[in-house]
Amino acid sequence: MSTPGIIESVAALRQATRQWRAAGESIALVPTMGALHAGHISLTQIVRAKARRVIVSIFVNPTQFAPTEDFSKYPRTFEADREKLAAAGVDAIYAPQPAEIYPPGFATTISLAGPASAGLEDRFRPTHFAGVATVVAKLHIQAMPDIAIYGEKDFQQLAVIRQMTRDLDLPIEVLGGPTIREADGLALSSRNVYLDAAQRKIAPILNVTMRDAAQRIRGGSDVAAIMTNARATITAAGFSLDYLELRGAITLGAPDVASGKPLRMLVAAKIGMTRLIDNIAV
Ligand code: PAF
C-alpha cells in the first residue's frame, strides 16, 4: 500500500499532471467531498482500470450548499479518507483549501439550463447545480484529466456535468459509476451517518418502492397509477416526499414510455432532518 501524495494547490496539481503527461501517462479524476464510503472507492476502481494515474479530489464545496443546508456539519473525515485512498492505490489526493478554489474577488458562476432545469433537485435546491458546475468546471480545468467519474446516485448532477463538460469543449470523458447499496437496498451516501436507528430502518423503503414500481411499469401497468401508489407508500412510511418522478434517462425530460427509450425513476425525500436521494433504471 503506497501513500498517495497530498496536493493542496493548483500549481502543485499542474506540476504533477505535467510530469505524468510528459511520461505519456493517462490521468483520471474522481471529484468528491470526502466522507468516503464504498461507493467512492468503487469509482476509483473503475478508473484505475482505465487510466495510469488516479487523482481523488476532496473539497467540501461551499457554493453548492444553500444557507439553510448542512455545509458546516457536513462530515469531514480526512484521515480516514486518506487511509481508504491509500488502500485503494490512488496516486494523489487533491485537497485544496477554500481560498485556493475561491480566492478573494472570485466572481464567476456557470449558468445552466438543460438537465439542470429538469424540475427535480433544482426545484428544491435552486442554487445547487450552479455551485456544482462551477466547482467541477474548475476541477476539470485544473486537473485536465482524460477521464472524470461521478456516481450515478446523483443522477441529475451527472447529467449536468456531462452537459457542462460537452458545452465547454473540455476534452474529458465523463463516466458514471453505478450506485453501491447496503444489503437492504439503501444507497450509500455520506449523509446516511445522520440517520438514527429508527430512520435507518425506514430508509430502504425508497429503493424497495421504486424497484416495485419499476417492475410494474415494465410489466405494462398504468404508469400514472403506479407512480401515485408509490408516492403514497413513501409518504405512509414516514417520509416527507420532495419528488418521485419517472423521466427520460438522457434528457431527464418527460418520459416517452411507449418509445422503448431508457427511463429513470428518481426520488428525493426527507426522513427527520435528513434528505435522501436515489434513482433506478426502469
Ligand atoms: O457529488 C459530489 O460529491 C459533489 O457534488 C462534487 C461533484 C464533488 C462537486 O462538489
mmCIF file of C-alpha atoms in Angstrom, residues 1-8 32-37 41 56 58 60 75-88 90 93 95 97:
data_model
loop_
_atom_site.group_PDB
_atom_site.id
_atom_site.type_symbol
_atom_site.label_atom_id
_atom_site.label_comp_id
_atom_site.label_asym_id
_atom_site.label_seq_id
_atom_site.Cartn_x
_atom_site.Cartn_y
_atom_site.Cartn_z
ATOM 1 C CA MET A 1 0.000 0.000 0.000
ATOM 2 C CA SER A 2 1.658 3.228 -1.129
ATOM 3 C CA THR A 3 0.757 6.592 0.396
ATOM 4 C CA PRO A 4 -0.898 8.927 -2.103
ATOM 5 C CA GLY A 5 0.704 12.361 -2.307
ATOM 6 C CA ILE A 6 -1.416 15.177 -0.895
ATOM 7 C CA ILE A 7 -1.667 18.160 -3.202
ATOM 8 C CA GLU A 8 -3.061 21.415 -1.852
ATOM 9 C CA THR A 32 -15.526 14.038 -4.042
ATOM 10 C CA MET A 33 -16.451 15.992 -0.946
ATOM 11 C CA GLY A 34 -14.728 13.400 1.271
ATOM 12 C CA ALA A 35 -16.519 11.295 3.929
ATOM 13 C CA LEU A 36 -15.642 8.475 1.598
ATOM 14 C CA HIS A 37 -17.566 5.207 1.511
ATOM 15 C CA ILE A 41 -13.917 3.604 -3.650
ATOM 16 C CA VAL A 56 -9.157 11.934 -5.968
ATOM 17 C CA ILE A 58 -11.619 16.166 -1.614
ATOM 18 C CA VAL A 60 -16.483 20.359 0.534
ATOM 19 C CA PRO A 75 -18.921 15.106 7.702
ATOM 20 C CA ARG A 76 -15.196 15.868 7.361
ATOM 21 C CA THR A 77 -13.088 12.730 7.859
ATOM 22 C CA PHE A 78 -9.792 13.485 6.127
ATOM 23 C CA GLU A 79 -7.559 10.982 7.983
ATOM 24 C CA ALA A 80 -9.962 8.074 7.423
ATOM 25 C CA ASP A 81 -10.392 9.144 3.778
ATOM 26 C CA ARG A 82 -6.617 9.230 3.306
ATOM 27 C CA GLU A 83 -6.285 5.670 4.620
ATOM 28 C CA LYS A 84 -9.058 4.382 2.365
ATOM 29 C CA LEU A 85 -7.475 6.050 -0.667
ATOM 30 C CA ALA A 86 -4.048 4.634 0.206
ATOM 31 C CA ALA A 87 -5.596 1.153 0.366
ATOM 32 C CA ALA A 88 -7.322 1.811 -2.971
ATOM 33 C CA VAL A 90 -4.743 6.149 -5.802
ATOM 34 C CA ILE A 93 -5.297 13.388 -3.202
ATOM 35 C CA ALA A 95 -7.350 18.683 -1.136
ATOM 36 C CA GLN A 97 -8.350 24.996 0.904
#
